[in-house]
PDB file of C-alpha atoms in Angstrom:
ATOM      1  CA  UNK U  15     107.690 117.783  79.614  1.00 69.00           C
ATOM      2  CA  UNK U  16     108.608 114.123  79.229  1.00 78.00           C
ATOM      3  CA  UNK U  17     105.981 111.608  78.199  1.00 85.00           C
ATOM      4  CA  UNK U  18     105.510 108.505  80.371  1.00 82.00           C
ATOM      5  CA  UNK U  19     107.181 106.428  77.652  1.00 86.00           C
ATOM      6  CA  UNK U  20     110.225 108.682  77.677  1.00 88.00           C
ATOM      7  CA  UNK U  21     110.350 108.491  81.484  1.00 88.00           C
ATOM      8  CA  UNK U  22     110.262 104.694  81.309  1.00 90.00           C
ATOM      9  CA  UNK U  23     113.057 104.671  78.741  1.00 91.00           C
ATOM     10  CA  UNK U  24     115.064 106.935  81.027  1.00 90.00           C
ATOM     11  CA  UNK U  25     114.426 104.612  83.970  1.00 90.00           C
ATOM     12  CA  UNK U  26     115.725 101.606  82.005  1.00 92.00           C
ATOM     13  CA  UNK U  27     118.771 103.554  80.840  1.00 92.00           C
ATOM     14  CA  UNK U  28     119.593 104.539  84.444  1.00 89.00           C
ATOM     15  CA  UNK U  29     118.951 101.156  86.107  1.00 90.00           C
ATOM     16  CA  UNK U  30     122.553 100.610  87.213  1.00 91.00           C
ATOM     17  CA  UNK U  31     122.754 104.094  88.699  1.00 92.00           C
ATOM     18  CA  UNK U  32     119.471 103.964  90.651  1.00 92.00           C
ATOM     19  CA  UNK U  33     120.889 102.938  94.074  1.00 91.00           C
ATOM     20  CA  UNK U  34     123.682 105.530  93.968  1.00 93.00           C
ATOM     21  CA  UNK U  35     121.377 108.184  92.514  1.00 93.00           C
ATOM     22  CA  UNK U  36     118.912 107.586  95.349  1.00 92.00           C
ATOM     23  CA  UNK U  37     121.445 108.744  97.925  1.00 91.00           C
ATOM     24  CA  UNK U  38     122.023 112.049  96.162  1.00 93.00           C
ATOM     25  CA  UNK U  39     120.331 115.215  97.428  1.00 93.00           C
ATOM     26  CA  UNK U  40     118.670 115.898  94.055  1.00 94.00           C
ATOM     27  CA  UNK U  41     119.043 112.450  92.518  1.00 93.00           C
ATOM     28  CA  UNK U  42     116.600 110.867  94.969  1.00 94.00           C
ATOM     29  CA  UNK U  43     113.850 113.167  93.675  1.00 95.00           C
ATOM     30  CA  UNK U  44     114.578 111.961  90.119  1.00 93.00           C
ATOM     31  CA  UNK U  45     114.311 108.323  91.217  1.00 94.00           C
ATOM     32  CA  UNK U  46     111.003 109.101  92.895  1.00 95.00           C
ATOM     33  CA  UNK U  47     109.635 110.677  89.693  1.00 92.00           C
ATOM     34  CA  UNK U  48     110.872 107.801  87.539  1.00 92.00           C
ATOM     35  CA  UNK U  49     109.125 105.289  89.779  1.00 93.00           C
ATOM     36  CA  UNK U  50     105.994 107.391  90.100  1.00 92.00           C
ATOM     37  CA  UNK U  51     105.421 107.662  86.340  1.00 91.00           C
ATOM     38  CA  UNK U  52     106.416 104.150  85.291  1.00 91.00           C
ATOM     39  CA  UNK U  53     104.147 101.221  84.508  1.00 92.00           C
ATOM     40  CA  UNK U  54     104.035  98.134  86.729  1.00 94.00           C
ATOM     41  CA  UNK U  55     106.396  96.300  84.407  1.00 93.00           C
ATOM     42  CA  UNK U  56     109.046  99.025  84.709  1.00 93.00           C
ATOM     43  CA  UNK U  57     108.413  99.281  88.477  1.00 94.00           C
ATOM     44  CA  UNK U  58     109.106  95.541  88.709  1.00 95.00           C
ATOM     45  CA  UNK U  59     112.392  95.979  86.850  1.00 94.00           C
ATOM     46  CA  UNK U  60     113.407  98.949  89.002  1.00 94.00           C
ATOM     47  CA  UNK U  61     112.611  97.079  92.215  1.00 95.00           C
ATOM     48  CA  UNK U  62     114.430  93.979  91.054  1.00 93.00           C
ATOM     49  CA  UNK U  63     117.500  96.144  90.505  1.00 92.00           C
ATOM     50  CA  UNK U  64     117.256  98.068  93.788  1.00 94.00           C
ATOM     51  CA  UNK U  65     115.754  95.443  96.142  1.00 94.00           C
ATOM     52  CA  UNK U  66     119.057  94.454  97.765  1.00 93.00           C
ATOM     53  CA  UNK U  67     119.953  98.137  98.241  1.00 95.00           C
ATOM     54  CA  UNK U  68     116.676  99.175  99.897  1.00 95.00           C
ATOM     55  CA  UNK U  69     118.106  98.839 103.397  1.00 95.00           C
ATOM     56  CA  UNK U  70     121.173 100.987 102.719  1.00 95.00           C
ATOM     57  CA  UNK U  71     118.957 103.478 100.878  1.00 95.00           C
ATOM     58  CA  UNK U  72     116.450 103.461 103.728  1.00 95.00           C
ATOM     59  CA  UNK U  73     118.929 104.533 106.404  1.00 96.00           C
ATOM     60  CA  UNK U  74     120.399 107.322 104.262  1.00 96.00           C
ATOM     61  CA  UNK U  75     119.087 110.863 104.791  1.00 95.00           C
ATOM     62  CA  UNK U  76     118.425 111.264 101.054  1.00 95.00           C
ATOM     63  CA  UNK U  77     117.969 107.666  99.988  1.00 95.00           C
ATOM     64  CA  UNK U  78     115.185 107.070 102.485  1.00 96.00           C
ATOM     65  CA  UNK U  79     112.828 109.295 100.482  1.00 96.00           C
ATOM     66  CA  UNK U  80     113.302 107.281  97.295  1.00 96.00           C
ATOM     67  CA  UNK U  81     113.036 104.066  99.309  1.00 96.00           C
ATOM     68  CA  UNK U  82     109.800 105.138 100.977  1.00 97.00           C
ATOM     69  CA  UNK U  83     108.328 106.247  97.646  1.00 96.00           C
ATOM     70  CA  UNK U  84     109.063 102.852  96.088  1.00 96.00           C
ATOM     71  CA  UNK U  85     107.496 101.049  99.041  1.00 96.00           C
ATOM     72  CA  UNK U  86     104.345 103.180  99.219  1.00 96.00           C
ATOM     73  CA  UNK U  87     103.794 102.795  95.466  1.00 95.00           C
ATOM     74  CA  UNK U  88     104.424  99.042  95.395  1.00 95.00           C
ATOM     75  CA  UNK U  89     101.040  97.381  95.091  1.00 93.00           C
ATOM     76  CA  UNK U  90     101.295  94.181  93.043  1.00 94.00           C
ATOM     77  CA  UNK U  91     102.236  90.940  94.863  1.00 94.00           C
ATOM     78  CA  UNK U  92     105.509  90.772  92.926  1.00 95.00           C
ATOM     79  CA  UNK U  93     106.483  94.343  93.837  1.00 96.00           C
ATOM     80  CA  UNK U  94     105.576  93.824  97.491  1.00 96.00           C
ATOM     81  CA  UNK U  95     107.554  90.571  97.579  1.00 96.00           C
ATOM     82  CA  UNK U  96     110.631  92.314  96.158  1.00 95.00           C
ATOM     83  CA  UNK U  97     110.380  95.032  98.798  1.00 96.00           C
ATOM     84  CA  UNK U  98     110.023  92.595 101.695  1.00 95.00           C
ATOM     85  CA  UNK U  99     112.876  90.431 100.427  1.00 94.00           C
ATOM     86  CA  UNK U 100     115.059  93.521 100.333  1.00 94.00           C
ATOM     87  CA  UNK U 101     114.460  94.633 103.917  1.00 95.00           C
ATOM     88  CA  UNK U 102     113.396  91.660 106.060  1.00 93.00           C
ATOM     89  CA  UNK U 103     116.912  90.445 106.914  1.00 94.00           C
ATOM     90  CA  UNK U 104     117.762  93.884 108.296  1.00 95.00           C
ATOM     91  CA  UNK U 105     114.467  94.608 110.006  1.00 95.00           C
ATOM     92  CA  UNK U 106     115.822  95.345 113.500  1.00 95.00           C
ATOM     93  CA  UNK U 107     118.579  97.774 112.370  1.00 95.00           C
ATOM     94  CA  UNK U 108     115.992  99.526 110.204  1.00 96.00           C
ATOM     95  CA  UNK U 109     113.519  99.767 113.084  1.00 95.00           C
ATOM     96  CA  UNK U 110     116.191 101.331 115.297  1.00 96.00           C
ATOM     97  CA  UNK U 111     117.357 103.840 112.696  1.00 96.00           C
ATOM     98  CA  UNK U 112     116.160 107.448 112.550  1.00 95.00           C
ATOM     99  CA  UNK U 113     115.277 107.119 108.858  1.00 96.00           C
ATOM    100  CA  UNK U 114     114.853 103.366 108.586  1.00 96.00           C
ATOM    101  CA  UNK U 115     112.000 103.199 111.083  1.00 93.00           C
ATOM    102  CA  UNK U 116     109.845 105.139 108.597  1.00 94.00           C
ATOM    103  CA  UNK U 117     110.715 102.564 105.937  1.00 95.00           C
ATOM    104  CA  UNK U 118     109.465  99.793 108.237  1.00 93.00           C
ATOM    105  CA  UNK U 119     106.301 101.759 108.950  1.00 90.00           C
ATOM    106  CA  UNK U 120     105.695 101.948 105.176  1.00 94.00           C
ATOM    107  CA  UNK U 121     106.107  98.166 104.894  1.00 94.00           C
ATOM    108  CA  UNK U 122     103.771  97.728 107.866  1.00 90.00           C
ATOM    109  CA  UNK U 123     100.914  98.993 105.685  1.00 89.00           C
ATOM    110  CA  UNK U 124     101.302  96.032 103.309  1.00 91.00           C
ATOM    111  CA  UNK U 125      99.312  93.990 105.813  1.00 86.00           C
ATOM    112  CA  UNK U 126      99.445  90.258 106.498  1.00 84.00           C
ATOM    113  CA  UNK U 127     101.291  88.127 105.440  1.00 89.00           C
ATOM    114  CA  UNK U 128     103.784  90.597 103.957  1.00 92.00           C
ATOM    115  CA  UNK U 129     104.478  92.466 107.182  1.00 91.00           C
ATOM    116  CA  UNK U 130     104.657  89.368 109.400  1.00 90.00           C
ATOM    117  CA  UNK U 131     108.466  89.544 109.551  1.00 93.00           C
ATOM    118  CA  UNK U 132     108.227  92.904 111.340  1.00 92.00           C
ATOM    119  CA  UNK U 133     106.268  91.441 114.259  1.00 87.00           C
ATOM    120  CA  UNK U 134     108.567  88.413 114.400  1.00 90.00           C
ATOM    121  CA  UNK U 135     111.601  90.703 114.536  1.00 91.00           C
ATOM    122  CA  UNK U 136     110.089  92.827 117.308  1.00 88.00           C
ATOM    123  CA  UNK U 137     109.263  89.760 119.409  1.00 84.00           C
ATOM    124  CA  UNK U 138     112.710  88.231 118.862  1.00 90.00           C
ATOM    125  CA  UNK U 139     114.596  91.466 119.635  1.00 91.00           C
ATOM    126  CA  UNK U 140     112.083  93.211 121.852  1.00 84.00           C
ATOM    127  CA  UNK U 141     114.390  94.561 124.574  1.00 82.00           C
ATOM    128  CA  UNK U 142     116.862  95.910 121.998  1.00 89.00           C
ATOM    129  CA  UNK U 143     114.097  97.615 120.031  1.00 90.00           C
ATOM    130  CA  UNK U 144     112.027  99.202 122.803  1.00 83.00           C
ATOM    131  CA  UNK U 145     115.104 100.803 124.388  1.00 85.00           C
ATOM    132  CA  UNK U 146     115.748 102.694 121.158  1.00 91.00           C
ATOM    133  CA  UNK U 147     113.882 105.969 120.590  1.00 90.00           C
ATOM    134  CA  UNK U 148     113.055 105.058 116.992  1.00 92.00           C
ATOM    135  CA  UNK U 149     112.381 101.404 117.743  1.00 91.00           C
ATOM    136  CA  UNK U 150     109.913 102.356 120.454  1.00 87.00           C
ATOM    137  CA  UNK U 151     108.131 104.578 117.933  1.00 85.00           C
ATOM    138  CA  UNK U 152     107.881 101.690 115.463  1.00 83.00           C
ATOM    139  CA  UNK U 153     106.421  99.380 118.130  1.00 84.00           C
ATOM    140  CA  UNK U 154     103.761 101.970 118.945  1.00 81.00           C
ATOM    141  CA  UNK U 155     103.016 102.318 115.213  1.00 81.00           C
ATOM    142  CA  UNK U 156     102.490  98.545 115.075  1.00 79.00           C
ATOM    143  CA  UNK U 157      99.960  98.773 117.928  1.00 76.00           C
ATOM    144  CA  UNK U 158      98.115 101.611 116.116  1.00 83.00           C
ATOM    145  CA  UNK U 159      98.026 100.247 112.582  1.00 72.00           C
ATOM    146  CA  UNK U 160      97.844  96.486 113.080  1.00 69.00           C
ATOM    147  CA  UNK U 161      94.472  94.767 112.721  1.00 73.00           C
ATOM    148  CA  UNK U 162      95.699  91.573 114.413  1.00 74.00           C
ATOM    149  CA  UNK U 163      92.973  90.511 116.873  1.00 82.00           C
ATOM    150  CA  UNK U 164      94.012  90.647 120.548  1.00 84.00           C
ATOM    151  CA  UNK U 165      97.420  92.076 119.605  1.00 84.00           C
ATOM    152  CA  UNK U 166      97.687  93.896 122.949  1.00 88.00           C
ATOM    153  CA  UNK U 167      96.980  90.681 124.870  1.00 89.00           C
ATOM    154  CA  UNK U 168      99.574  88.859 122.765  1.00 85.00           C
ATOM    155  CA  UNK U 169     102.181  91.532 123.487  1.00 83.00           C
ATOM    156  CA  UNK U 170     101.401  92.051 127.185  1.00 88.00           C
ATOM    157  CA  UNK U 171     102.968  88.790 128.497  1.00 88.00           C
ATOM    158  CA  UNK U 172     106.168  89.716 126.652  1.00 82.00           C
ATOM    159  CA  UNK U 173     106.174  93.041 128.442  1.00 85.00           C
ATOM    160  CA  UNK U 174     105.635  91.589 131.903  1.00 87.00           C
ATOM    161  CA  UNK U 175     108.836  89.534 131.758  1.00 84.00           C
ATOM    162  CA  UNK U 176     110.818  92.753 132.283  1.00 82.00           C
ATOM    163  CA  UNK U 177     108.051  94.984 133.537  1.00 88.00           C
ATOM    164  CA  UNK U 178     110.149  96.864 136.132  1.00 88.00           C
ATOM    165  CA  UNK U 179     112.888  97.747 133.647  1.00 86.00           C
ATOM    166  CA  UNK U 180     110.360  98.697 130.974  1.00 85.00           C
ATOM    167  CA  UNK U 181     108.349 100.925 133.307  1.00 88.00           C
ATOM    168  CA  UNK U 182     111.518 102.666 134.465  1.00 88.00           C
ATOM    169  CA  UNK U 183     112.807 103.277 130.957  1.00 84.00           C
ATOM    170  CA  UNK U 184     112.118 106.718 129.497  1.00 83.00           C
ATOM    171  CA  UNK U 185     111.103 105.279 126.101  1.00 80.00           C
ATOM    172  CA  UNK U 186     109.845 101.769 126.830  1.00 81.00           C
ATOM    173  CA  UNK U 187     107.473 103.114 129.487  1.00 86.00           C
ATOM    174  CA  UNK U 188     105.483 104.797 126.695  1.00 85.00           C
ATOM    175  CA  UNK U 189     104.745 101.372 125.219  1.00 84.00           C
ATOM    176  CA  UNK U 190     103.449 100.167 128.603  1.00 88.00           C
ATOM    177  CA  UNK U 191     101.203 103.239 128.777  1.00 89.00           C
ATOM    178  CA  UNK U 192     100.007 102.564 125.224  1.00 87.00           C
ATOM    179  CA  UNK U 193      98.790  99.115 126.243  1.00 89.00           C
ATOM    180  CA  UNK U 194      97.242 100.379 129.495  1.00 90.00           C
ATOM    181  CA  UNK U 195      95.396 103.225 127.753  1.00 89.00           C
ATOM    182  CA  UNK U 196      93.988 101.040 124.965  1.00 88.00           C
ATOM    183  CA  UNK U 197      90.254 100.680 125.591  1.00 85.00           C
ATOM    184  CA  UNK U 198      89.606  97.713 123.336  1.00 85.00           C
ATOM    185  CA  UNK U 199      91.438  95.031 125.331  1.00 88.00           C
ATOM    186  CA  UNK U 200      90.734  94.782 129.071  1.00 90.00           C
ATOM    187  CA  UNK U 201      92.670  91.531 129.310  1.00 91.00           C
ATOM    188  CA  UNK U 202      95.920  93.181 128.204  1.00 92.00           C
ATOM    189  CA  UNK U 203      95.446  95.909 130.801  1.00 91.00           C
ATOM    190  CA  UNK U 204      94.786  93.267 133.492  1.00 92.00           C
ATOM    191  CA  UNK U 205      97.962  91.363 132.561  1.00 92.00           C
ATOM    192  CA  UNK U 206     100.060  94.519 132.984  1.00 92.00           C
ATOM    193  CA  UNK U 207      98.353  95.640 136.207  1.00 91.00           C
ATOM    194  CA  UNK U 208      98.554  92.161 137.760  1.00 91.00           C
ATOM    195  CA  UNK U 209     102.278  92.030 137.044  1.00 90.00           C
ATOM    196  CA  UNK U 210     102.736  95.394 138.765  1.00 88.00           C
ATOM    197  CA  UNK U 211     100.406  95.040 141.745  1.00 88.00           C
ATOM    198  CA  UNK U 212      99.717  91.305 141.961  1.00 84.00           C
ATOM    199  CA  UNK U 213      96.411  89.619 141.238  1.00 76.00           C
ATOM    200  CA  UNK U 214      94.045  91.684 143.351  1.00 60.00           C
ATOM    201  CA  UNK U 215      91.244  89.149 142.849  1.00 63.00           C
ATOM    202  CA  UNK U 216      93.370  86.421 144.367  1.00 57.00           C
ATOM    203  CA  UNK U 217      93.465  88.114 147.776  1.00 54.00           C
ATOM    204  CA  UNK U 218      90.755  88.074 150.369  1.00 51.00           C
ATOM    205  CA  UNK U 219      89.368  91.596 150.405  1.00 51.00           C
ATOM    206  CA  UNK U 220      87.285  91.128 153.581  1.00 53.00           C
ATOM    207  CA  UNK U 221      88.244  93.248 156.578  1.00 53.00           C
ATOM    208  CA  UNK U 222      90.540  91.606 159.127  1.00 52.00           C
ATOM    209  CA  UNK U 223      88.895  90.020 162.170  1.00 53.00           C
ATOM    210  CA  UNK U 224      89.487  91.611 165.543  1.00 53.00           C
TER     211      UNK U 224
END
């Protein structure tokens, strides 16, 4: 068995090959082990070398596993910053990718302010994202894992702008249901229901006069 020092030396020796190795069926498991057993200093070096390749790794059937391992094990501010810098410019394509959406869900767990770009990307490209089967899954993950206060009420007005299309879409409709079924935000539910049925409180509910 290799000692941690030997593993770190191996990681340094293989720095230039890390992105390509990550996309290999067996190589990605080696990259995962190298990252797993390295100190923070070596992790920093590995991330600095692979940061700009994280997106291409993340959408690859093999590379995504190495990418996700690096993200879940990044815990210092410097490591987290290197991860976010590597993926934020390609957030929407990652969200809509069958492998990349898991990468974004890993980044989501970094919390504020590191994951702020994910919410900004979803708001800016909402219709593109919620029509995609993987994008819709990522949006629902955001609603489940986010601790942003009133996040359902913040999202609801965005939904109502295209409420008919969203409700009629086989994937986007699940997001509408997610907001309606959430018990912690009555205001968000009211916004959705009012957009569908009108403001019931605004109408006179008294029986008609004969």
